Structure formats: structure tokens, C-alpha cells
Amino acid sequence: MNLFKKFAFTLGLTVVASSTFANQSITVGATETPHGVILESIKPQLAKQGIDLKIKIYPDFEQANVDVATKKIDASYIVYRPYIARFNTLNKTNLVSVVPVHIEPFILYSNKVKSLKEVPYGAMVVIANDVVDTGRALLLLNKLNLITLKSEVNHYDALTDKLPTVQDITSNPKNLEIRQYNAEKLADIIKITDFVILNGNIFLQEKLNKSNVLYMERGLDGKNIWAEYLVTRPNDVNDVAVKKVAQALNSQATKDFINKTFKGEISPAF
């Protein structure tokens, strides 16, 4: 048997053995990056345990969780707990957060303005239009003293706290024009507006210029409120495949991978 045939034969045996051993499949919805990249890194580890991890990439984090709720996929790894709480309330679902994996920054970004001291009067600020990211964006603007919020909604320290809306703005000294768009459209709007507030995954996906970041909120509150979680249905929390994915996502190998691959742009949440 020549070397090529021997290699092909050996490879064939390996594939057969692997497919025989991969006795359970699980499909997890994710964004392309960082979620999808992190999931891809744990596939070999899971394959050795008999778990065939399939990754379904979504541009829309809403649809991913709809698909979990309707059993089209098994789990999602795409959003943080405030969003899941809101999703459950609106859709009368009961999706469950399993384990935290990473924390993304929340970023004030501009192609036009070089510092917070140069924010012009009447500047346009574009934020996401979903309730959770709208609230988080307003909290960021309040923190930077660009607006003032009502005292009862100027903080978010627990999932039971109420997130602010634009109606909760009590002072807007720069007369900022705050516009809301779908989160997936924010990257397209950057060129035509003064400021955009966006999630770290959009920043990474679009490979935006770090020098145009005016402020980065790391989300490292010690409570993992803004951590991105593996999410599934309550009846599947103890499913073997879900548990093994959760263990792999919270392994030292994954922590090392996040630190090495993203170099501080996102942080492990465990």
C-alpha cells in the first residue's frame, strides 16, 4: 500500500470512527463573530465527547431566539440576559440562560468627531431601536453627561431595574438628535451620522477603526448583566449535549482562546 492510499485508508477509518462516536447533534445559533468564532473553537473538543456541534449564523439576534423557542434550533449564544428577559415577556416564552461566556464592549463611535469635547450642538446620535439596547445607549449618554435621565432610571444594576426610554430624558444640553434603527443597520449608517452607539460584535464584524472609538463601556460590572449567554429551553437545560456545550464554553481552553484571539476586545465572563 503506497503512502497516499495508506493515508486515505487511515483517514477513512478516522471519519467512520468519529461519525460512529458522534452520537448526538446540537445546533446553536450565533453571530458570525465573536460568538461563531468561539463556538467553532470548541467543536473538536466536543467531537471527542460524541457531540456534533452545528453552528447556524444569524445576522438577526431576534430570529435566533425565535428559532430556539419554536424548536428549530437547540440553543442560541447571541445575546445577554436583559434581552432574554424582555424577549420572554413579549413572546410569552421561558427561555433560560445557561452559562455566561463573554462580555462585549458597548461603543460610542464616530467617523466625524475626534473627542467628546468636540461634540457639536445638534449632533445626530444613532442607537439601536430594541428596548434593551436603547436603554443601554441612553445610560451610556447619561454617564458621559451628554444627556440627563430621570433618577429612577439612570442606573441598571439588576435585571429587575427598569431600562430608560427617550421619554426619560430630562436634559439634553447639546440638543442631540437621537435616532433609532435596527441594530443590524447601524454599521451602514456610520458614514452618514455624527455618532453611532453599537455592540462589540458589530464593531468586530465590520472591522471598524479603533481610532474612531470615542468611548468604550466594557460592561465589567462583576454581575455579568451584560455577559453573552448560552440560552436554551427549560426542558433542555439538562440535555447531555447542552451541558457539554456549556462546559466547553466555560473551560480554561475557551478562556485562553478568547484572550488570545480577541486580545482584550472582548472579555471572558467566567
PDB file of C-alpha atoms in Angstrom:
ATOM      1  CA  MET A   1       0.000   0.000   0.000  1.00  0.00           C
ATOM      2  CA  ASN A   2       1.527   3.331  -1.049  1.00  0.00           C
ATOM      3  CA  LEU A   3       1.687   6.284   1.328  1.00  0.00           C
ATOM      4  CA  PHE A   4      -1.247   8.157  -0.238  1.00  0.00           C
ATOM      5  CA  LYS A   5      -3.535   5.124  -0.118  1.00  0.00           C
ATOM      6  CA  LYS A   6      -2.434   4.364   3.425  1.00  0.00           C
ATOM      7  CA  PHE A   7      -3.226   7.935   4.478  1.00  0.00           C
ATOM      8  CA  ALA A   8      -6.615   7.832   2.735  1.00  0.00           C
ATOM      9  CA  PHE A   9      -7.419   4.482   4.369  1.00  0.00           C
ATOM     10  CA  THR A  10      -6.418   5.779   7.802  1.00  0.00           C
ATOM     11  CA  LEU A  11      -8.410   8.967   7.280  1.00  0.00           C
ATOM     12  CA  GLY A  12     -11.424   6.909   6.243  1.00  0.00           C
ATOM     13  CA  LEU A  13     -11.207   4.853   9.413  1.00  0.00           C
ATOM     14  CA  THR A  14     -10.918   8.055  11.456  1.00  0.00           C
ATOM     15  CA  VAL A  15     -14.008   9.551   9.812  1.00  0.00           C
ATOM     16  CA  VAL A  16     -16.005   6.358  10.352  1.00  0.00           C
ATOM     17  CA  ALA A  17     -14.877   6.170  13.974  1.00  0.00           C
ATOM     18  CA  SER A  18     -15.673   9.831  14.550  1.00  0.00           C
ATOM     19  CA  SER A  19     -19.108   9.606  12.956  1.00  0.00           C
ATOM     20  CA  THR A  20     -19.850   6.488  14.988  1.00  0.00           C
ATOM     21  CA  PHE A  21     -18.764   8.215  18.176  1.00  0.00           C
ATOM     22  CA  ALA A  22     -20.634  11.478  17.391  1.00  0.00           C
ATOM     23  CA  ASN A  23     -23.909  10.101  18.746  1.00  0.00           C
ATOM     24  CA  GLN A  24     -25.631  13.406  19.482  1.00  0.00           C
ATOM     25  CA  SER A  25     -26.058  16.562  17.443  1.00  0.00           C
ATOM     26  CA  ILE A  26     -26.826  20.092  18.654  1.00  0.00           C
ATOM     27  CA  THR A  27     -27.452  23.259  16.648  1.00  0.00           C
ATOM     28  CA  VAL A  28     -26.581  26.610  18.217  1.00  0.00           C
ATOM     29  CA  GLY A  29     -27.486  29.997  16.719  1.00  0.00           C
ATOM     30  CA  ALA A  30     -24.812  32.701  16.811  1.00  0.00           C
ATOM     31  CA  THR A  31     -23.481  35.833  15.168  1.00  0.00           C
ATOM     32  CA  GLU A  32     -20.541  35.397  12.825  1.00  0.00           C
ATOM     33  CA  THR A  33     -18.146  36.872  15.365  1.00  0.00           C
ATOM     34  CA  PRO A  34     -17.277  36.625  18.177  1.00  0.00           C
ATOM     35  CA  HIS A  35     -19.945  34.032  19.020  1.00  0.00           C
ATOM     36  CA  GLY A  36     -19.492  31.867  15.936  1.00  0.00           C
ATOM     37  CA  VAL A  37     -15.708  32.009  16.169  1.00  0.00           C
ATOM     38  CA  ILE A  38     -15.789  30.900  19.807  1.00  0.00           C
ATOM     39  CA  LEU A  39     -18.220  28.065  19.048  1.00  0.00           C
ATOM     40  CA  GLU A  40     -16.024  26.917  16.181  1.00  0.00           C
ATOM     41  CA  SER A  41     -13.090  26.660  18.595  1.00  0.00           C
ATOM     42  CA  ILE A  42     -14.886  24.129  20.820  1.00  0.00           C
ATOM     43  CA  LYS A  43     -16.068  21.806  18.031  1.00  0.00           C
ATOM     44  CA  PRO A  44     -13.021  19.465  18.198  1.00  0.00           C
ATOM     45  CA  GLN A  45     -13.307  19.213  21.982  1.00  0.00           C
ATOM     46  CA  LEU A  46     -16.993  18.296  21.704  1.00  0.00           C
ATOM     47  CA  ALA A  47     -16.422  15.836  18.855  1.00  0.00           C
ATOM     48  CA  LYS A  48     -14.158  13.813  21.150  1.00  0.00           C
ATOM     49  CA  GLN A  49     -17.106  13.557  23.549  1.00  0.00           C
ATOM     50  CA  GLY A  50     -19.520  12.382  20.880  1.00  0.00           C
ATOM     51  CA  ILE A  51     -21.198  15.755  20.308  1.00  0.00           C
ATOM     52  CA  ASP A  52     -21.619  17.072  16.778  1.00  0.00           C
ATOM     53  CA  LEU A  53     -21.905  20.847  17.183  1.00  0.00           C
ATOM     54  CA  LYS A  54     -23.601  22.616  14.290  1.00  0.00           C
ATOM     55  CA  ILE A  55     -23.394  26.418  14.177  1.00  0.00           C
ATOM     56  CA  LYS A  56     -26.110  28.446  12.472  1.00  0.00           C
ATOM     57  CA  ILE A  57     -25.085  32.056  11.790  1.00  0.00           C
ATOM     58  CA  TYR A  58     -27.728  34.767  12.184  1.00  0.00           C
ATOM     59  CA  PRO A  59     -27.477  38.459  11.259  1.00  0.00           C
ATOM     60  CA  ASP A  60     -30.549  38.974  13.476  1.00  0.00           C
ATOM     61  CA  PHE A  61     -30.356  38.039  17.151  1.00  0.00           C
ATOM     62  CA  GLU A  62     -34.167  38.238  17.419  1.00  0.00           C
ATOM     63  CA  GLN A  63     -34.701  35.436  14.917  1.00  0.00           C
ATOM     64  CA  ALA A  64     -32.159  33.189  16.599  1.00  0.00           C
ATOM     65  CA  ASN A  65     -34.148  33.186  19.815  1.00  0.00           C
ATOM     66  CA  VAL A  66     -37.445  32.799  17.968  1.00  0.00           C
ATOM     67  CA  ASP A  67     -35.935  29.671  16.433  1.00  0.00           C
ATOM     68  CA  VAL A  68     -34.904  28.372  19.859  1.00  0.00           C
ATOM     69  CA  ALA A  69     -38.403  28.968  21.232  1.00  0.00           C
ATOM     70  CA  THR A  70     -40.031  27.212  18.256  1.00  0.00           C
ATOM     71  CA  LYS A  71     -37.556  24.297  18.413  1.00  0.00           C
ATOM     72  CA  LYS A  72     -35.978  24.987  15.038  1.00  0.00           C
ATOM     73  CA  ILE A  73     -32.576  25.065  16.729  1.00  0.00           C
ATOM     74  CA  ASP A  74     -31.468  23.759  20.108  1.00  0.00           C
ATOM     75  CA  ALA A  75     -29.842  26.813  21.669  1.00  0.00           C
ATOM     76  CA  SER A  76     -28.540  30.286  21.000  1.00  0.00           C
ATOM     77  CA  TYR A  77     -25.374  32.065  22.018  1.00  0.00           C
ATOM     78  CA  ILE A  78     -26.014  35.577  20.829  1.00  0.00           C
ATOM     79  CA  VAL A  79     -27.419  37.958  23.497  1.00  0.00           C
ATOM     80  CA  TYR A  80     -27.310  38.958  27.149  1.00  0.00           C
ATOM     81  CA  ARG A  81     -29.813  38.345  29.945  1.00  0.00           C
ATOM     82  CA  PRO A  82     -31.696  41.681  29.848  1.00  0.00           C
ATOM     83  CA  TYR A  83     -32.604  40.917  26.258  1.00  0.00           C
ATOM     84  CA  ILE A  84     -33.719  37.367  27.081  1.00  0.00           C
ATOM     85  CA  ALA A  85     -35.883  38.668  29.946  1.00  0.00           C
ATOM     86  CA  ARG A  86     -37.504  41.156  27.571  1.00  0.00           C
ATOM     87  CA  PHE A  87     -37.903  38.513  24.848  1.00  0.00           C
ATOM     88  CA  ASN A  88     -39.655  36.139  27.268  1.00  0.00           C
ATOM     89  CA  THR A  89     -42.039  38.866  28.432  1.00  0.00           C
ATOM     90  CA  LEU A  90     -43.007  39.956  24.910  1.00  0.00           C
ATOM     91  CA  ASN A  91     -43.314  36.479  23.435  1.00  0.00           C
ATOM     92  CA  LYS A  92     -44.671  34.615  26.458  1.00  0.00           C
ATOM     93  CA  THR A  93     -41.723  32.247  26.280  1.00  0.00           C
ATOM     94  CA  ASN A  94     -39.448  30.992  29.048  1.00  0.00           C
ATOM     95  CA  LEU A  95     -36.001  30.687  27.508  1.00  0.00           C
ATOM     96  CA  VAL A  96     -33.295  30.037  30.079  1.00  0.00           C
ATOM     97  CA  SER A  97     -29.771  31.432  30.353  1.00  0.00           C
ATOM     98  CA  VAL A  98     -27.384  28.529  30.909  1.00  0.00           C
ATOM     99  CA  VAL A  99     -23.835  29.896  31.306  1.00  0.00           C
ATOM    100  CA  PRO A 100     -22.148  33.262  30.658  1.00  0.00           C
ATOM    101  CA  VAL A 101     -19.355  33.137  28.093  1.00  0.00           C
ATOM    102  CA  HIS A 102     -18.016  36.568  27.181  1.00  0.00           C
ATOM    103  CA  ILE A 103     -18.673  40.281  27.622  1.00  0.00           C
ATOM    104  CA  GLU A 104     -18.574  42.686  24.696  1.00  0.00           C
ATOM    105  CA  PRO A 105     -17.950  46.402  24.975  1.00  0.00           C
ATOM    106  CA  PHE A 106     -20.649  48.952  24.174  1.00  0.00           C
ATOM    107  CA  ILE A 107     -19.098  51.584  21.946  1.00  0.00           C
ATOM    108  CA  LEU A 108     -19.641  55.245  21.099  1.00  0.00           C
ATOM    109  CA  TYR A 109     -18.174  55.542  17.613  1.00  0.00           C
ATOM    110  CA  SER A 110     -17.710  58.435  15.182  1.00  0.00           C
ATOM    111  CA  ASN A 111     -16.127  58.994  11.800  1.00  0.00           C
ATOM    112  CA  LYS A 112     -16.537  62.746  12.193  1.00  0.00           C
ATOM    113  CA  VAL A 113     -15.811  63.794  15.775  1.00  0.00           C
ATOM    114  CA  LYS A 114     -12.436  63.120  17.371  1.00  0.00           C
ATOM    115  CA  SER A 115     -13.226  63.644  21.055  1.00  0.00           C
ATOM    116  CA  LEU A 116     -16.121  64.003  23.459  1.00  0.00           C
ATOM    117  CA  LYS A 117     -15.106  67.625  23.999  1.00  0.00           C
ATOM    118  CA  GLU A 118     -15.891  68.324  20.346  1.00  0.00           C
ATOM    119  CA  VAL A 119     -19.500  67.073  20.332  1.00  0.00           C
ATOM    120  CA  PRO A 120     -21.338  69.700  18.234  1.00  0.00           C
ATOM    121  CA  TYR A 121     -24.683  71.228  19.147  1.00  0.00           C
ATOM    122  CA  GLY A 122     -27.480  69.335  17.404  1.00  0.00           C
ATOM    123  CA  ALA A 123     -25.323  66.289  16.604  1.00  0.00           C
ATOM    124  CA  MET A 124     -27.135  63.154  15.445  1.00  0.00           C
ATOM    125  CA  VAL A 125     -26.673  60.038  17.595  1.00  0.00           C
ATOM    126  CA  VAL A 126     -27.933  56.752  16.160  1.00  0.00           C
ATOM    127  CA  ILE A 127     -28.773  53.919  18.558  1.00  0.00           C
ATOM    128  CA  ALA A 128     -30.429  50.504  18.258  1.00  0.00           C
ATOM    129  CA  ASN A 129     -34.215  50.518  18.406  1.00  0.00           C
ATOM    130  CA  ASP A 130     -34.802  47.463  20.587  1.00  0.00           C
ATOM    131  CA  VAL A 131     -35.803  48.312  24.146  1.00  0.00           C
ATOM    132  CA  VAL A 132     -32.722  46.833  25.820  1.00  0.00           C
ATOM    133  CA  ASP A 133     -30.051  48.398  23.613  1.00  0.00           C
ATOM    134  CA  THR A 134     -31.946  51.710  23.537  1.00  0.00           C
ATOM    135  CA  GLY A 135     -31.865  51.737  27.324  1.00  0.00           C
ATOM    136  CA  ARG A 136     -28.209  50.808  27.461  1.00  0.00           C
ATOM    137  CA  ALA A 137     -27.314  53.515  24.926  1.00  0.00           C
ATOM    138  CA  LEU A 138     -29.184  56.143  26.924  1.00  0.00           C
ATOM    139  CA  LEU A 139     -27.412  55.026  30.097  1.00  0.00           C
ATOM    140  CA  LEU A 140     -24.111  55.496  28.283  1.00  0.00           C
ATOM    141  CA  LEU A 141     -25.032  59.005  27.113  1.00  0.00           C
ATOM    142  CA  ASN A 142     -26.117  59.824  30.662  1.00  0.00           C
ATOM    143  CA  LYS A 143     -22.813  58.521  32.047  1.00  0.00           C
ATOM    144  CA  LEU A 144     -20.935  60.786  29.632  1.00  0.00           C
ATOM    145  CA  ASN A 145     -23.066  63.791  30.721  1.00  0.00           C
ATOM    146  CA  LEU A 146     -24.393  64.255  27.198  1.00  0.00           C
ATOM    147  CA  ILE A 147     -27.954  63.827  28.480  1.00  0.00           C
ATOM    148  CA  THR A 148     -29.610  63.547  31.905  1.00  0.00           C
ATOM    149  CA  LEU A 149     -32.087  60.792  32.744  1.00  0.00           C
ATOM    150  CA  LYS A 150     -34.749  60.623  35.439  1.00  0.00           C
ATOM    151  CA  SER A 151     -33.176  59.448  38.681  1.00  0.00           C
ATOM    152  CA  GLU A 152     -35.249  56.279  38.835  1.00  0.00           C
ATOM    153  CA  VAL A 153     -33.857  55.014  35.510  1.00  0.00           C
ATOM    154  CA  ASN A 154     -30.322  56.457  35.450  1.00  0.00           C
ATOM    155  CA  HIS A 155     -28.763  53.154  36.524  1.00  0.00           C
ATOM    156  CA  TYR A 156     -29.103  49.459  35.736  1.00  0.00           C
ATOM    157  CA  ASP A 157     -27.692  47.296  38.491  1.00  0.00           C
ATOM    158  CA  ALA A 158     -30.044  44.305  38.376  1.00  0.00           C
ATOM    159  CA  LEU A 159     -32.327  42.568  35.907  1.00  0.00           C
ATOM    160  CA  THR A 160     -35.311  43.876  37.855  1.00  0.00           C
ATOM    161  CA  ASP A 161     -34.320  47.501  37.203  1.00  0.00           C
ATOM    162  CA  LYS A 162     -36.246  49.431  34.572  1.00  0.00           C
ATOM    163  CA  LEU A 163     -34.344  50.500  31.470  1.00  0.00           C
ATOM    164  CA  PRO A 164     -34.748  54.114  30.331  1.00  0.00           C
ATOM    165  CA  THR A 165     -36.505  55.246  27.150  1.00  0.00           C
ATOM    166  CA  VAL A 166     -36.088  58.515  25.245  1.00  0.00           C
ATOM    167  CA  GLN A 167     -39.110  59.816  27.199  1.00  0.00           C
ATOM    168  CA  ASP A 168     -36.986  59.581  30.363  1.00  0.00           C
ATOM    169  CA  ILE A 169     -34.514  62.248  29.169  1.00  0.00           C
ATOM    170  CA  THR A 170     -34.838  65.299  31.405  1.00  0.00           C
ATOM    171  CA  SER A 171     -31.967  67.337  29.974  1.00  0.00           C
ATOM    172  CA  ASN A 172     -30.281  67.412  26.568  1.00  0.00           C
ATOM    173  CA  PRO A 173     -27.835  70.363  26.711  1.00  0.00           C
ATOM    174  CA  LYS A 174     -26.288  69.627  23.310  1.00  0.00           C
ATOM    175  CA  ASN A 175     -29.733  69.199  21.735  1.00  0.00           C
ATOM    176  CA  LEU A 176     -28.647  65.795  20.438  1.00  0.00           C
ATOM    177  CA  GLU A 177     -30.875  64.315  17.762  1.00  0.00           C
ATOM    178  CA  ILE A 178     -31.313  60.713  18.886  1.00  0.00           C
ATOM    179  CA  ARG A 179     -32.467  58.342  16.163  1.00  0.00           C
ATOM    180  CA  GLN A 180     -33.227  54.654  16.469  1.00  0.00           C
ATOM    181  CA  TYR A 181     -32.616  51.948  13.863  1.00  0.00           C
ATOM    182  CA  ASN A 182     -32.418  48.160  13.725  1.00  0.00           C
ATOM    183  CA  ALA A 183     -29.145  47.025  15.289  1.00  0.00           C
ATOM    184  CA  GLU A 184     -28.219  45.199  12.087  1.00  0.00           C
ATOM    185  CA  LYS A 185     -28.343  48.516  10.167  1.00  0.00           C
ATOM    186  CA  LEU A 186     -26.061  50.513  12.464  1.00  0.00           C
ATOM    187  CA  ALA A 187     -22.867  49.695  10.589  1.00  0.00           C
ATOM    188  CA  ASP A 188     -24.391  51.030   7.346  1.00  0.00           C
ATOM    189  CA  ILE A 189     -25.361  54.316   8.994  1.00  0.00           C
ATOM    190  CA  ILE A 190     -21.939  55.168  10.432  1.00  0.00           C
ATOM    191  CA  LYS A 191     -20.855  57.147   7.367  1.00  0.00           C
ATOM    192  CA  ILE A 192     -23.868  59.460   7.355  1.00  0.00           C
ATOM    193  CA  THR A 193     -24.238  60.330  11.022  1.00  0.00           C
ATOM    194  CA  ASP A 194     -22.189  62.033  13.721  1.00  0.00           C
ATOM    195  CA  PHE A 195     -22.246  59.190  16.250  1.00  0.00           C
ATOM    196  CA  VAL A 196     -23.324  55.578  16.500  1.00  0.00           C
ATOM    197  CA  ILE A 197     -23.620  53.514  19.678  1.00  0.00           C
ATOM    198  CA  LEU A 198     -23.149  49.844  18.909  1.00  0.00           C
ATOM    199  CA  ASN A 199     -22.368  46.451  20.364  1.00  0.00           C
ATOM    200  CA  GLY A 200     -18.895  44.950  20.241  1.00  0.00           C
ATOM    201  CA  ASN A 201     -19.916  42.165  17.856  1.00  0.00           C
ATOM    202  CA  ILE A 202     -20.851  44.736  15.167  1.00  0.00           C
ATOM    203  CA  PHE A 203     -17.556  46.523  15.743  1.00  0.00           C
ATOM    204  CA  LEU A 204     -15.643  43.260  15.275  1.00  0.00           C
ATOM    205  CA  GLN A 205     -17.731  42.023  12.359  1.00  0.00           C
ATOM    206  CA  GLU A 206     -17.334  45.268  10.397  1.00  0.00           C
ATOM    207  CA  LYS A 207     -13.656  45.603  11.354  1.00  0.00           C
ATOM    208  CA  LEU A 208     -14.169  49.220  12.340  1.00  0.00           C
ATOM    209  CA  ASN A 209     -11.318  51.608  13.044  1.00  0.00           C
ATOM    210  CA  LYS A 210     -10.249  51.595  16.701  1.00  0.00           C
ATOM    211  CA  SER A 211      -9.063  55.202  16.437  1.00  0.00           C
ATOM    212  CA  ASN A 212     -12.677  56.294  15.867  1.00  0.00           C
ATOM    213  CA  VAL A 213     -13.846  54.919  19.208  1.00  0.00           C
ATOM    214  CA  LEU A 214     -14.763  57.877  21.429  1.00  0.00           C
ATOM    215  CA  TYR A 215     -15.761  55.823  24.433  1.00  0.00           C
ATOM    216  CA  MET A 216     -15.860  52.124  25.250  1.00  0.00           C
ATOM    217  CA  GLU A 217     -18.068  50.809  28.042  1.00  0.00           C
ATOM    218  CA  ARG A 218     -16.560  47.439  28.964  1.00  0.00           C
ATOM    219  CA  GLY A 219     -19.619  46.094  30.794  1.00  0.00           C
ATOM    220  CA  LEU A 220     -17.425  44.572  33.501  1.00  0.00           C
ATOM    221  CA  ASP A 221     -19.840  45.133  36.388  1.00  0.00           C
ATOM    222  CA  GLY A 222     -18.953  41.956  38.285  1.00  0.00           C
ATOM    223  CA  LYS A 223     -22.540  40.723  37.912  1.00  0.00           C
ATOM    224  CA  ASN A 224     -22.425  39.522  34.305  1.00  0.00           C
ATOM    225  CA  ILE A 225     -25.504  41.574  33.479  1.00  0.00           C
ATOM    226  CA  TRP A 226     -24.055  42.321  30.053  1.00  0.00           C
ATOM    227  CA  ALA A 227     -22.440  38.926  29.513  1.00  0.00           C
ATOM    228  CA  GLU A 228     -23.427  36.932  26.432  1.00  0.00           C
ATOM    229  CA  TYR A 229     -25.062  33.658  27.479  1.00  0.00           C
ATOM    230  CA  LEU A 230     -25.752  30.234  26.079  1.00  0.00           C
ATOM    231  CA  VAL A 231     -29.561  30.067  26.034  1.00  0.00           C
ATOM    232  CA  THR A 232     -31.987  27.173  25.617  1.00  0.00           C
ATOM    233  CA  ARG A 233     -35.463  25.971  26.544  1.00  0.00           C
ATOM    234  CA  PRO A 234     -36.081  24.993  30.196  1.00  0.00           C
ATOM    235  CA  ASN A 235     -36.686  21.324  29.358  1.00  0.00           C
ATOM    236  CA  ASP A 236     -33.309  21.146  27.607  1.00  0.00           C
ATOM    237  CA  VAL A 237     -31.092  22.668  30.295  1.00  0.00           C
ATOM    238  CA  ASN A 238     -30.076  19.194  31.463  1.00  0.00           C
ATOM    239  CA  ASP A 239     -29.757  17.730  27.965  1.00  0.00           C
ATOM    240  CA  VAL A 240     -26.397  15.997  27.593  1.00  0.00           C
ATOM    241  CA  ALA A 241     -25.372  17.992  24.516  1.00  0.00           C
ATOM    242  CA  VAL A 242     -26.387  21.332  26.056  1.00  0.00           C
ATOM    243  CA  LYS A 243     -24.439  20.545  29.226  1.00  0.00           C
ATOM    244  CA  LYS A 244     -21.348  19.541  27.281  1.00  0.00           C
ATOM    245  CA  VAL A 245     -21.503  22.712  25.152  1.00  0.00           C
ATOM    246  CA  ALA A 246     -21.867  24.754  28.338  1.00  0.00           C
ATOM    247  CA  GLN A 247     -18.879  23.009  29.926  1.00  0.00           C
ATOM    248  CA  ALA A 248     -16.763  23.540  26.822  1.00  0.00           C
ATOM    249  CA  LEU A 249     -17.718  27.216  26.615  1.00  0.00           C
ATOM    250  CA  ASN A 250     -16.715  27.670  30.254  1.00  0.00           C
ATOM    251  CA  SER A 251     -13.449  25.742  30.009  1.00  0.00           C
ATOM    252  CA  GLN A 252      -9.965  27.117  30.552  1.00  0.00           C
ATOM    253  CA  ALA A 253      -9.251  26.354  26.894  1.00  0.00           C
ATOM    254  CA  THR A 254     -12.066  28.695  25.831  1.00  0.00           C
ATOM    255  CA  LYS A 255     -10.910  31.412  28.215  1.00  0.00           C
ATOM    256  CA  ASP A 256      -7.411  31.165  26.759  1.00  0.00           C
ATOM    257  CA  PHE A 257      -8.833  31.201  23.217  1.00  0.00           C
ATOM    258  CA  ILE A 258     -10.881  34.355  23.890  1.00  0.00           C
ATOM    259  CA  ASN A 259      -7.899  36.166  25.395  1.00  0.00           C
ATOM    260  CA  LYS A 260      -5.504  35.108  22.656  1.00  0.00           C
ATOM    261  CA  THR A 261      -7.825  35.593  19.688  1.00  0.00           C
ATOM    262  CA  PHE A 262      -9.572  38.837  20.613  1.00  0.00           C
ATOM    263  CA  LYS A 263      -6.708  40.454  22.525  1.00  0.00           C
ATOM    264  CA  GLY A 264      -8.854  42.316  25.030  1.00  0.00           C
ATOM    265  CA  GLU A 265     -11.541  43.446  22.582  1.00  0.00           C
ATOM    266  CA  ILE A 266     -13.945  41.159  24.471  1.00  0.00           C
ATOM    267  CA  SER A 267     -13.555  39.604  27.917  1.00  0.00           C
ATOM    268  CA  PRO A 268     -14.277  36.114  29.299  1.00  0.00           C
ATOM    269  CA  ALA A 269     -17.295  36.181  31.621  1.00  0.00           C
ATOM    270  CA  PHE A 270     -16.326  33.158  33.740  1.00  0.00           C
TER     271      PHE A 270
END
